[in-house]
Short mmCIF file of C-alpha atoms in Angstrom, two decimals:
data_model
loop_
_atom_site.label_atom_id
_atom_site.label_comp_id
_atom_site.label_asym_id
_atom_site.label_seq_id
_atom_site.Cartn_x
_atom_site.Cartn_y
_atom_site.Cartn_z
CA ASP F 1 -0.02 0.00 -0.02
CA ALA F 2 1.23 3.49 -0.83
CA GLY F 3 0.24 4.85 2.56
CA VAL F 4 -1.34 8.26 3.10
CA ILE F 5 -0.46 10.60 0.26
CA GLN F 6 -0.38 14.35 0.70
CA SER F 7 0.23 17.08 -1.80
CA PRO F 8 1.91 19.46 -2.14
CA ARG F 9 4.86 18.52 0.14
CA HIS F 10 5.87 22.24 0.35
CA GLU F 11 3.94 25.34 -0.24
CA VAL F 12 5.11 28.93 -0.10
CA THR F 13 2.51 31.60 -0.58
CA GLU F 14 1.84 35.22 0.18
CA MET F 15 -0.51 36.53 2.82
CA GLY F 16 -4.08 36.72 1.52
CA GLN F 17 -3.70 33.97 -1.03
CA GLU F 18 -5.86 30.77 -1.02
CA VAL F 19 -4.04 27.58 -0.12
CA THR F 20 -5.43 24.09 -0.80
CA LEU F 21 -3.90 21.02 0.78
CA ARG F 22 -4.80 17.58 -0.48
CA CYS F 23 -4.85 14.13 1.01
CA LYS F 24 -5.53 10.61 -0.22
CA PRO F 25 -6.11 8.22 2.69
CA ILE F 26 -5.18 4.53 2.75
CA SER F 27 -7.59 2.51 0.71
CA GLY F 28 -10.23 0.89 2.90
CA HIS F 29 -9.86 3.29 5.79
CA ASN F 30 -13.05 4.99 6.87
CA SER F 31 -11.70 7.83 9.00
CA LEU F 32 -9.52 10.78 8.11
CA PHE F 33 -7.85 13.36 10.35
CA TRP F 34 -6.23 16.71 9.63
CA TYR F 35 -3.59 17.89 12.03
CA ARG F 36 -1.46 20.98 12.33
CA GLN F 37 2.01 20.93 13.87
CA THR F 38 3.90 24.03 15.12
CA MET F 39 6.73 24.46 17.54
CA MET F 40 4.57 26.63 19.79
CA ARG F 41 1.42 24.52 19.97
CA GLY F 42 2.62 21.03 19.05
CA LEU F 43 0.26 18.65 17.28
CA GLU F 44 -3.32 19.90 17.04
CA LEU F 45 -6.31 18.05 15.58
CA LEU F 46 -8.16 20.30 13.19
CA ILE F 47 -10.96 18.14 11.94
CA TYR F 48 -12.00 14.44 11.89
CA PHE F 49 -14.12 12.71 9.22
CA ASN F 50 -15.78 9.38 9.52
CA ASN F 51 -17.30 7.83 6.41
CA ASN F 52 -16.75 11.14 4.63
CA VAL F 53 -18.80 13.04 7.17
CA PRO F 54 -17.17 15.67 9.48
CA ILE F 55 -17.63 14.48 12.98
CA ASP F 56 -15.56 16.91 15.02
CA ASP F 57 -14.37 20.28 13.57
CA SER F 58 -13.86 21.96 16.90
CA GLY F 59 -10.14 22.25 16.22
CA MET F 60 -10.59 24.36 13.09
CA PRO F 61 -9.06 27.71 14.06
CA GLU F 62 -11.60 30.02 12.37
CA ASP F 63 -13.76 30.53 9.37
CA ARG F 64 -10.78 30.95 7.10
CA PHE F 65 -10.21 27.17 7.37
CA SER F 66 -12.46 24.72 5.68
CA ALA F 67 -12.27 20.94 4.92
CA LYS F 68 -14.10 18.70 2.63
CA MET F 69 -14.14 14.98 1.93
CA PRO F 70 -16.19 14.45 -1.26
CA ASN F 71 -15.41 10.73 -1.36
CA ALA F 72 -13.59 8.01 0.52
CA SER F 73 -10.38 8.54 -1.31
CA PHE F 74 -9.87 12.27 -1.20
CA SER F 75 -9.97 15.20 1.16
CA THR F 76 -8.89 18.84 1.00
CA LEU F 77 -8.06 21.45 3.59
CA LYS F 78 -8.44 25.02 2.40
CA ILE F 79 -7.26 28.26 3.92
CA GLN F 80 -8.68 31.41 2.53
CA PRO F 81 -7.25 34.01 3.01
CA SER F 82 -4.00 32.69 4.39
CA GLU F 83 -2.04 34.53 7.04
CA PRO F 84 1.58 34.23 8.27
CA ARG F 85 0.42 32.58 11.53
CA ASP F 86 -0.96 29.71 9.47
CA SER F 87 2.64 28.67 8.71
CA ALA F 88 2.94 25.12 9.94
CA VAL F 89 3.23 21.51 8.93
CA TYR F 90 -0.21 20.04 8.12
CA PHE F 91 -0.64 16.30 8.42
CA CYS F 92 -3.36 14.09 7.18
CA ALA F 93 -3.89 10.69 8.88
CA SER F 94 -6.30 7.84 8.19
CA SER F 95 -7.52 4.92 10.19
CA LEU F 96 -10.02 2.05 10.10
CA VAL F 97 -12.55 2.81 12.85
CA GLY F 98 -14.31 -0.33 14.04
CA GLY F 99 -11.24 -2.49 13.48
CA ARG F 100 -9.44 -4.21 16.31
CA LEU F 101 -6.88 -1.44 16.63
CA GLU F 102 -7.84 1.94 15.32
CA THR F 103 -4.30 3.09 14.63
CA GLN F 104 -3.77 6.37 12.82
CA TYR F 105 -1.46 6.32 9.83
CA PHE F 106 0.12 9.63 8.95
CA GLY F 107 1.09 11.13 5.63
CA PRO F 108 4.42 12.90 5.18
CA GLY F 109 2.85 16.32 5.74
CA THR F 110 2.64 19.59 3.81
CA ARG F 111 5.05 22.31 4.96
CA LEU F 112 3.23 25.58 4.53
CA LEU F 113 5.00 28.96 4.73
CA VAL F 114 2.88 32.07 4.42
CA LEU F 115 4.91 35.25 3.83
CA GLY B 1 -9.44 18.10 30.95
CA GLU B 2 -7.73 15.12 29.39
CA ASP B 3 -3.96 15.56 29.10
CA VAL B 4 -0.77 13.73 28.15
CA GLU B 5 2.55 15.03 29.42
CA GLN B 6 6.14 14.20 28.40
CA SER B 7 9.45 15.82 28.95
CA LEU B 8 10.68 17.74 25.96
CA PHE B 9 14.20 16.44 25.67
CA LEU B 10 16.25 13.36 26.48
CA SER B 11 19.93 12.98 25.83
CA VAL B 12 21.67 9.55 25.89
CA ARG B 13 24.95 8.11 24.72
CA GLU B 14 24.98 5.77 21.74
CA GLY B 15 24.74 2.20 22.97
CA ASP B 16 22.96 3.07 26.22
CA SER B 17 19.31 2.53 26.91
CA SER B 18 16.84 5.35 26.43
CA VAL B 19 13.79 5.61 28.62
CA ILE B 20 11.11 8.12 27.54
CA ASN B 21 8.37 8.73 30.01
CA CYS B 22 4.73 9.82 29.61
CA THR B 23 1.86 10.47 32.01
CA TYR B 24 -1.75 10.68 31.08
CA THR B 25 -4.90 11.72 32.90
CA ASP B 26 -7.69 9.69 31.38
CA SER B 27 -7.84 6.38 33.23
CA SER B 28 -10.36 5.04 30.75
CA SER B 29 -7.89 5.27 27.80
CA THR B 30 -8.03 1.86 26.10
CA TYR B 31 -4.90 2.15 23.94
CA LEU B 32 -1.70 3.94 24.52
CA TYR B 33 0.66 4.60 21.60
CA TRP B 34 4.19 5.63 20.86
CA TYR B 35 4.84 7.39 17.59
CA LYS B 36 8.17 8.37 16.08
CA GLN B 37 8.78 11.42 14.00
CA GLU B 38 12.14 11.67 12.17
CA PRO B 39 13.28 15.11 10.93
CA GLY B 40 11.21 16.33 8.05
CA ALA B 41 8.88 13.31 8.12
CA GLY B 42 5.40 12.42 9.32
CA LEU B 43 4.56 10.49 12.42
CA GLN B 44 5.10 6.71 12.30
CA LEU B 45 3.47 4.29 14.69
CA LEU B 46 6.20 2.65 16.70
CA THR B 47 4.28 0.50 19.12
CA TYR B 48 1.17 0.46 21.26
CA ILE B 49 -0.09 -1.22 24.38
CA PHE B 50 -3.58 -2.23 25.41
CA SER B 51 -4.63 -0.89 28.78
CA ASN B 52 -5.01 -4.30 30.37
CA MET B 53 -1.34 -5.11 29.72
CA ASP B 54 1.64 -4.18 31.89
CA MET B 55 4.40 -4.69 29.42
CA LYS B 56 5.02 -5.22 25.78
CA GLN B 57 8.34 -6.08 24.14
CA ASP B 58 9.20 -5.74 20.52
CA GLN B 59 12.88 -6.27 19.63
CA ARG B 60 14.76 -3.26 21.12
CA LEU B 61 11.58 -1.61 22.37
CA THR B 62 9.96 -2.22 25.73
CA VAL B 63 6.75 -0.49 26.76
CA LEU B 64 5.81 -0.42 30.45
CA LEU B 65 2.39 0.63 31.63
CA ASN B 66 1.60 1.47 35.26
CA LYS B 67 -2.12 1.98 35.10
CA LYS B 68 -2.48 2.89 38.74
CA ASP B 69 -0.11 5.89 38.29
CA LYS B 70 -1.17 6.49 34.68
CA HIS B 71 2.42 6.31 33.65
CA LEU B 72 3.73 4.92 30.40
CA SER B 73 7.38 4.46 29.40
CA LEU B 74 9.22 3.51 26.26
CA ARG B 75 12.63 1.92 26.63
CA ILE B 76 14.98 1.66 23.63
CA ALA B 77 17.83 -0.72 24.21
CA ASP B 78 21.18 -0.18 22.61
CA THR B 79 20.28 3.25 21.34
CA GLN B 80 21.63 3.98 17.81
CA THR B 81 22.06 7.28 15.96
CA GLY B 82 19.05 6.19 13.80
CA ASP B 83 16.92 6.45 16.85
CA SER B 84 17.30 10.25 16.89
CA ALA B 85 13.77 11.57 16.55
CA ILE B 86 10.81 12.98 18.40
CA TYR B 87 8.80 10.44 20.26
CA PHE B 88 5.09 11.16 20.87
CA CYS B 89 2.99 9.53 23.45
CA ALA B 90 -0.79 9.33 22.72
CA ALA B 91 -3.80 8.00 24.58
CA SER B 92 -7.15 7.14 23.25
CA ARG B 93 -9.97 9.26 24.54
CA ARG B 94 -12.59 7.93 26.96
CA ASP B 95 -15.36 8.61 24.53
CA SER B 96 -13.67 7.39 21.36
CA ASN B 97 -10.85 5.09 20.59
CA TYR B 98 -10.28 6.84 17.36
CA GLN B 99 -9.51 10.32 18.69
CA LEU B 100 -6.18 10.58 20.44
CA ILE B 101 -4.79 12.88 23.10
CA TRP B 102 -1.28 13.73 22.10
CA GLY B 103 1.79 14.59 24.21
CA ALA B 104 4.06 17.36 23.14
CA GLY B 105 6.81 14.94 22.07
CA THR B 106 10.19 14.10 23.51
CA LYS B 107 13.27 14.87 21.37
CA LEU B 108 15.79 12.07 21.72
CA ILE B 109 19.34 13.28 21.26
CA ILE B 110 22.08 10.73 20.79
CA LYS B 111 25.60 11.59 21.89
CA PRO B 112 28.47 9.70 20.26
#
């Protein structure tokens, strides 16, 4: 299996621009997580989907952030407009909820720099 | 609220054993995990332990769980330079096994 795939791996943009991060979960997994990692705040859960439905988006910072999961094999995290404080590493993870061990498998992350 | 705590840094000599500690607050956590993050990479599941176990061994890794004290440790025997990474402790939440409470991560530094 290819594992969780994220794109782009690196993104540099200017403040005010729209940023779209993409994720392909592991085939057969039914849950998807978006995390943000910064030195100051560590690893934060932004949103969690189960069977393509957002279950918990309480970690989404503000209205500038939105996430979608149109089907079981694709999800996006969009920031519009982006701000310098959004600079971070964004991880997507997937798991099989309902299995014996609901381990989360992480993608390599997208390193976002907003200038 | 629910919390997982770890020290931020651990420095050991190559060849020695490393012991990374973690405490958690949710006594109902079913699974406890150790993830490893190498520089510039994502998090990789290293090992896990079920809450009704005291110990789990996997090659150079030994996980000890003291459920009474809510203390989890990861021991790496014969630490190698390739073990340099950040190690995250995570506990499953009381209301869902699929949402995890994460520690801040312990950076393991290997001295030659």
